[in-house]
């Protein structure tokens, strides 16, 4: 369909892609959900130092989308996967899958086999606890 001026209007997909590509300096960047995937539970991300990434990967029964740059690996998890959990240091939880401003977005290094981008958060949490020698939140003594 052509607009009255003879210029073809932009489709919604094109506008979304253009918006995702725009960023002013200092603007937070979000990890994108790959084309063809949906995120019905929203998206957050868990970042670990790049040196730990290869150690975490084989400990997971299922892996969703994983992004990486020179310093961090980022796992996409459903929104609110930090509820009642203290992710072990040096892991960082990123609400909204927002990554620090840098030279660009981390690149996708692993794509989920399914249509959702999620790594199950509990196995990821337990793998990180094991690697960092951290007691899981629910196993810690309750203080009075």
PDB file of C-alpha atoms in Angstrom:
ATOM      1  CA  UNK A   1       0.000   0.000   0.000  1.00  0.00           C
ATOM      2  CA  UNK A   2       1.323   3.445  -0.857  1.00  0.00           C
ATOM      3  CA  UNK A   3       0.720   6.593   1.134  1.00  0.00           C
ATOM      4  CA  UNK A   4      -0.866   9.578  -0.607  1.00  0.00           C
ATOM      5  CA  UNK A   5       2.570  11.188  -1.038  1.00  0.00           C
ATOM      6  CA  UNK A   6       3.868   8.147  -2.933  1.00  0.00           C
ATOM      7  CA  UNK A   7       6.187   7.177  -0.089  1.00  0.00           C
ATOM      8  CA  UNK A   8       5.718   3.694   1.268  1.00  0.00           C
ATOM      9  CA  UNK A   9       5.052   3.685   5.049  1.00  0.00           C
ATOM     10  CA  UNK A  10       7.417   1.752   7.301  1.00  0.00           C
ATOM     11  CA  UNK A  11       6.155  -1.518   8.723  1.00  0.00           C
ATOM     12  CA  UNK A  12       6.120  -2.194  12.444  1.00  0.00           C
ATOM     13  CA  UNK A  13       9.010  -4.692  12.177  1.00  0.00           C
ATOM     14  CA  UNK A  14      11.165  -2.109  10.417  1.00  0.00           C
ATOM     15  CA  UNK A  15      10.381   0.575  12.990  1.00  0.00           C
ATOM     16  CA  UNK A  16      11.216  -1.755  15.881  1.00  0.00           C
ATOM     17  CA  UNK A  17      14.533  -2.740  14.265  1.00  0.00           C
ATOM     18  CA  UNK A  18      15.415   0.912  13.666  1.00  0.00           C
ATOM     19  CA  UNK A  19      14.560   1.820  17.264  1.00  0.00           C
ATOM     20  CA  UNK A  20      16.690  -1.036  18.621  1.00  0.00           C
ATOM     21  CA  UNK A  21      19.609   0.126  16.519  1.00  0.00           C
ATOM     22  CA  UNK A  22      19.453   3.695  17.822  1.00  0.00           C
ATOM     23  CA  UNK A  23      21.342   4.659  20.921  1.00  0.00           C
ATOM     24  CA  UNK A  24      22.730   7.912  22.136  1.00  0.00           C
ATOM     25  CA  UNK A  25      25.921   7.893  24.191  1.00  0.00           C
ATOM     26  CA  UNK A  26      25.110   6.867  27.741  1.00  0.00           C
ATOM     27  CA  UNK A  27      21.838   5.224  26.695  1.00  0.00           C
ATOM     28  CA  UNK A  28      21.405   1.754  28.198  1.00  0.00           C
ATOM     29  CA  UNK A  29      21.433  -1.056  25.654  1.00  0.00           C
ATOM     30  CA  UNK A  30      19.181  -4.110  25.846  1.00  0.00           C
ATOM     31  CA  UNK A  31      20.112  -7.540  24.628  1.00  0.00           C
ATOM     32  CA  UNK A  32      17.789  -8.292  21.709  1.00  0.00           C
ATOM     33  CA  UNK A  33      15.597 -11.360  21.438  1.00  0.00           C
ATOM     34  CA  UNK A  34      16.665 -13.114  18.218  1.00  0.00           C
ATOM     35  CA  UNK A  35      14.322 -12.978  15.243  1.00  0.00           C
ATOM     36  CA  UNK A  36      11.721 -15.717  15.307  1.00  0.00           C
ATOM     37  CA  UNK A  37      11.749 -16.000  19.100  1.00  0.00           C
ATOM     38  CA  UNK A  38       9.290 -14.666  21.643  1.00  0.00           C
ATOM     39  CA  UNK A  39       9.772 -13.698  25.276  1.00  0.00           C
ATOM     40  CA  UNK A  40       6.350 -14.187  26.875  1.00  0.00           C
ATOM     41  CA  UNK A  41       7.799 -13.879  30.404  1.00  0.00           C
ATOM     42  CA  UNK A  42       9.856 -10.757  29.703  1.00  0.00           C
ATOM     43  CA  UNK A  43      13.645 -10.714  29.703  1.00  0.00           C
ATOM     44  CA  UNK A  44      16.326 -10.145  32.277  1.00  0.00           C
ATOM     45  CA  UNK A  45      19.944 -11.260  32.039  1.00  0.00           C
ATOM     46  CA  UNK A  46      22.616 -12.695  34.281  1.00  0.00           C
ATOM     47  CA  UNK A  47      26.195 -11.666  33.542  1.00  0.00           C
ATOM     48  CA  UNK A  48      29.314 -13.505  34.626  1.00  0.00           C
ATOM     49  CA  UNK A  49      32.959 -12.736  33.939  1.00  0.00           C
ATOM     50  CA  UNK A  50      34.055 -14.221  30.618  1.00  0.00           C
ATOM     51  CA  UNK A  51      36.493 -16.569  32.375  1.00  0.00           C
ATOM     52  CA  UNK A  52      33.529 -18.317  34.085  1.00  0.00           C
ATOM     53  CA  UNK A  53      31.306 -18.598  31.003  1.00  0.00           C
ATOM     54  CA  UNK A  54      32.871 -21.766  29.570  1.00  0.00           C
ATOM     55  CA  UNK A  55      32.730 -23.372  33.034  1.00  0.00           C
ATOM     56  CA  UNK A  56      29.009 -22.629  33.475  1.00  0.00           C
ATOM     57  CA  UNK A  57      27.848 -23.830  30.055  1.00  0.00           C
ATOM     58  CA  UNK A  58      28.426 -27.599  30.485  1.00  0.00           C
ATOM     59  CA  UNK A  59      26.769 -27.563  33.945  1.00  0.00           C
ATOM     60  CA  UNK A  60      23.387 -26.557  32.519  1.00  0.00           C
ATOM     61  CA  UNK A  61      20.782 -29.103  31.414  1.00  0.00           C
ATOM     62  CA  UNK A  62      19.368 -26.617  28.879  1.00  0.00           C
ATOM     63  CA  UNK A  63      20.854 -23.399  27.551  1.00  0.00           C
ATOM     64  CA  UNK A  64      18.917 -20.469  26.152  1.00  0.00           C
ATOM     65  CA  UNK A  65      20.402 -17.496  24.368  1.00  0.00           C
ATOM     66  CA  UNK A  66      23.861 -16.504  25.551  1.00  0.00           C
ATOM     67  CA  UNK A  67      25.622 -13.301  24.532  1.00  0.00           C
ATOM     68  CA  UNK A  68      29.276 -12.475  25.075  1.00  0.00           C
ATOM     69  CA  UNK A  69      31.788  -9.694  24.766  1.00  0.00           C
ATOM     70  CA  UNK A  70      35.428  -9.597  25.839  1.00  0.00           C
ATOM     71  CA  UNK A  71      34.612  -9.234  29.535  1.00  0.00           C
ATOM     72  CA  UNK A  72      31.243 -10.951  30.205  1.00  0.00           C
ATOM     73  CA  UNK A  73      28.877 -13.708  29.173  1.00  0.00           C
ATOM     74  CA  UNK A  74      25.169 -12.861  29.453  1.00  0.00           C
ATOM     75  CA  UNK A  75      22.399 -15.462  29.904  1.00  0.00           C
ATOM     76  CA  UNK A  76      18.816 -14.473  29.075  1.00  0.00           C
ATOM     77  CA  UNK A  77      16.426 -15.488  31.880  1.00  0.00           C
ATOM     78  CA  UNK A  78      12.724 -14.750  32.459  1.00  0.00           C
ATOM     79  CA  UNK A  79      11.916 -11.441  34.169  1.00  0.00           C
ATOM     80  CA  UNK A  80      11.992 -11.471  37.967  1.00  0.00           C
ATOM     81  CA  UNK A  81      14.425 -14.406  38.140  1.00  0.00           C
ATOM     82  CA  UNK A  82      16.080 -12.502  40.964  1.00  0.00           C
ATOM     83  CA  UNK A  83      12.993 -12.782  43.169  1.00  0.00           C
ATOM     84  CA  UNK A  84      14.119 -14.098  46.592  1.00  0.00           C
ATOM     85  CA  UNK A  85      17.572 -14.942  45.195  1.00  0.00           C
ATOM     86  CA  UNK A  86      20.896 -13.307  45.806  1.00  0.00           C
ATOM     87  CA  UNK A  87      22.906 -14.117  42.708  1.00  0.00           C
ATOM     88  CA  UNK A  88      26.461 -14.962  43.804  1.00  0.00           C
ATOM     89  CA  UNK A  89      29.269 -12.500  43.160  1.00  0.00           C
ATOM     90  CA  UNK A  90      30.793 -11.905  40.720  1.00  0.00           C
ATOM     91  CA  UNK A  91      27.558 -12.553  38.785  1.00  0.00           C
ATOM     92  CA  UNK A  92      25.412  -9.508  38.083  1.00  0.00           C
ATOM     93  CA  UNK A  93      21.676  -9.484  37.528  1.00  0.00           C
ATOM     94  CA  UNK A  94      20.486  -7.114  34.815  1.00  0.00           C
ATOM     95  CA  UNK A  95      16.789  -6.222  34.965  1.00  0.00           C
ATOM     96  CA  UNK A  96      15.367  -5.778  31.480  1.00  0.00           C
ATOM     97  CA  UNK A  97      18.498  -7.416  29.988  1.00  0.00           C
ATOM     98  CA  UNK A  98      20.145  -3.984  30.011  1.00  0.00           C
ATOM     99  CA  UNK A  99      23.900  -4.130  29.490  1.00  0.00           C
ATOM    100  CA  UNK A 100      26.415  -1.396  30.323  1.00  0.00           C
ATOM    101  CA  UNK A 101      27.060   1.179  27.637  1.00  0.00           C
ATOM    102  CA  UNK A 102      30.114   0.247  25.648  1.00  0.00           C
ATOM    103  CA  UNK A 103      31.344   0.021  22.097  1.00  0.00           C
ATOM    104  CA  UNK A 104      28.347  -2.128  21.144  1.00  0.00           C
ATOM    105  CA  UNK A 105      26.074  -4.955  22.145  1.00  0.00           C
ATOM    106  CA  UNK A 106      27.589  -8.294  23.105  1.00  0.00           C
ATOM    107  CA  UNK A 107      27.277 -10.857  20.313  1.00  0.00           C
ATOM    108  CA  UNK A 108      25.028 -13.915  20.356  1.00  0.00           C
ATOM    109  CA  UNK A 109      27.216 -17.009  20.927  1.00  0.00           C
ATOM    110  CA  UNK A 110      24.484 -19.557  21.640  1.00  0.00           C
ATOM    111  CA  UNK A 111      20.903 -19.597  20.425  1.00  0.00           C
ATOM    112  CA  UNK A 112      18.173 -21.513  22.218  1.00  0.00           C
ATOM    113  CA  UNK A 113      16.919 -24.630  20.447  1.00  0.00           C
ATOM    114  CA  UNK A 114      13.304 -23.568  20.993  1.00  0.00           C
ATOM    115  CA  UNK A 115      11.266 -20.456  20.331  1.00  0.00           C
ATOM    116  CA  UNK A 116      11.986 -18.810  23.701  1.00  0.00           C
ATOM    117  CA  UNK A 117      15.395 -17.355  24.629  1.00  0.00           C
ATOM    118  CA  UNK A 118      15.503 -18.437  28.269  1.00  0.00           C
ATOM    119  CA  UNK A 119      18.063 -20.403  30.230  1.00  0.00           C
ATOM    120  CA  UNK A 120      16.248 -21.914  33.231  1.00  0.00           C
ATOM    121  CA  UNK A 121      17.269 -19.650  36.130  1.00  0.00           C
ATOM    122  CA  UNK A 122      17.472 -22.215  38.951  1.00  0.00           C
ATOM    123  CA  UNK A 123      20.037 -24.490  37.224  1.00  0.00           C
ATOM    124  CA  UNK A 124      21.993 -21.356  36.233  1.00  0.00           C
ATOM    125  CA  UNK A 125      21.871 -20.095  39.814  1.00  0.00           C
ATOM    126  CA  UNK A 126      23.024 -23.446  41.201  1.00  0.00           C
ATOM    127  CA  UNK A 127      25.861 -23.718  38.668  1.00  0.00           C
ATOM    128  CA  UNK A 128      27.058 -20.236  39.632  1.00  0.00           C
ATOM    129  CA  UNK A 129      26.793 -21.048  43.354  1.00  0.00           C
ATOM    130  CA  UNK A 130      28.881 -24.167  42.812  1.00  0.00           C
ATOM    131  CA  UNK A 131      31.551 -22.365  40.777  1.00  0.00           C
ATOM    132  CA  UNK A 132      31.791 -19.492  43.255  1.00  0.00           C
ATOM    133  CA  UNK A 133      31.594 -21.717  46.356  1.00  0.00           C
ATOM    134  CA  UNK A 134      28.467 -19.863  47.507  1.00  0.00           C
ATOM    135  CA  UNK A 135      25.711 -21.460  49.572  1.00  0.00           C
ATOM    136  CA  UNK A 136      22.332 -21.126  47.815  1.00  0.00           C
ATOM    137  CA  UNK A 137      19.973 -18.633  49.454  1.00  0.00           C
ATOM    138  CA  UNK A 138      17.489 -21.288  50.589  1.00  0.00           C
ATOM    139  CA  UNK A 139      20.241 -23.322  52.336  1.00  0.00           C
ATOM    140  CA  UNK A 140      21.525 -20.503  54.516  1.00  0.00           C
ATOM    141  CA  UNK A 141      20.628 -20.330  58.202  1.00  0.00           C
ATOM    142  CA  UNK A 142      17.643 -18.146  59.021  1.00  0.00           C
ATOM    143  CA  UNK A 143      18.541 -15.366  61.420  1.00  0.00           C
ATOM    144  CA  UNK A 144      16.109 -14.546  64.208  1.00  0.00           C
TER     145      UNK A 144
END
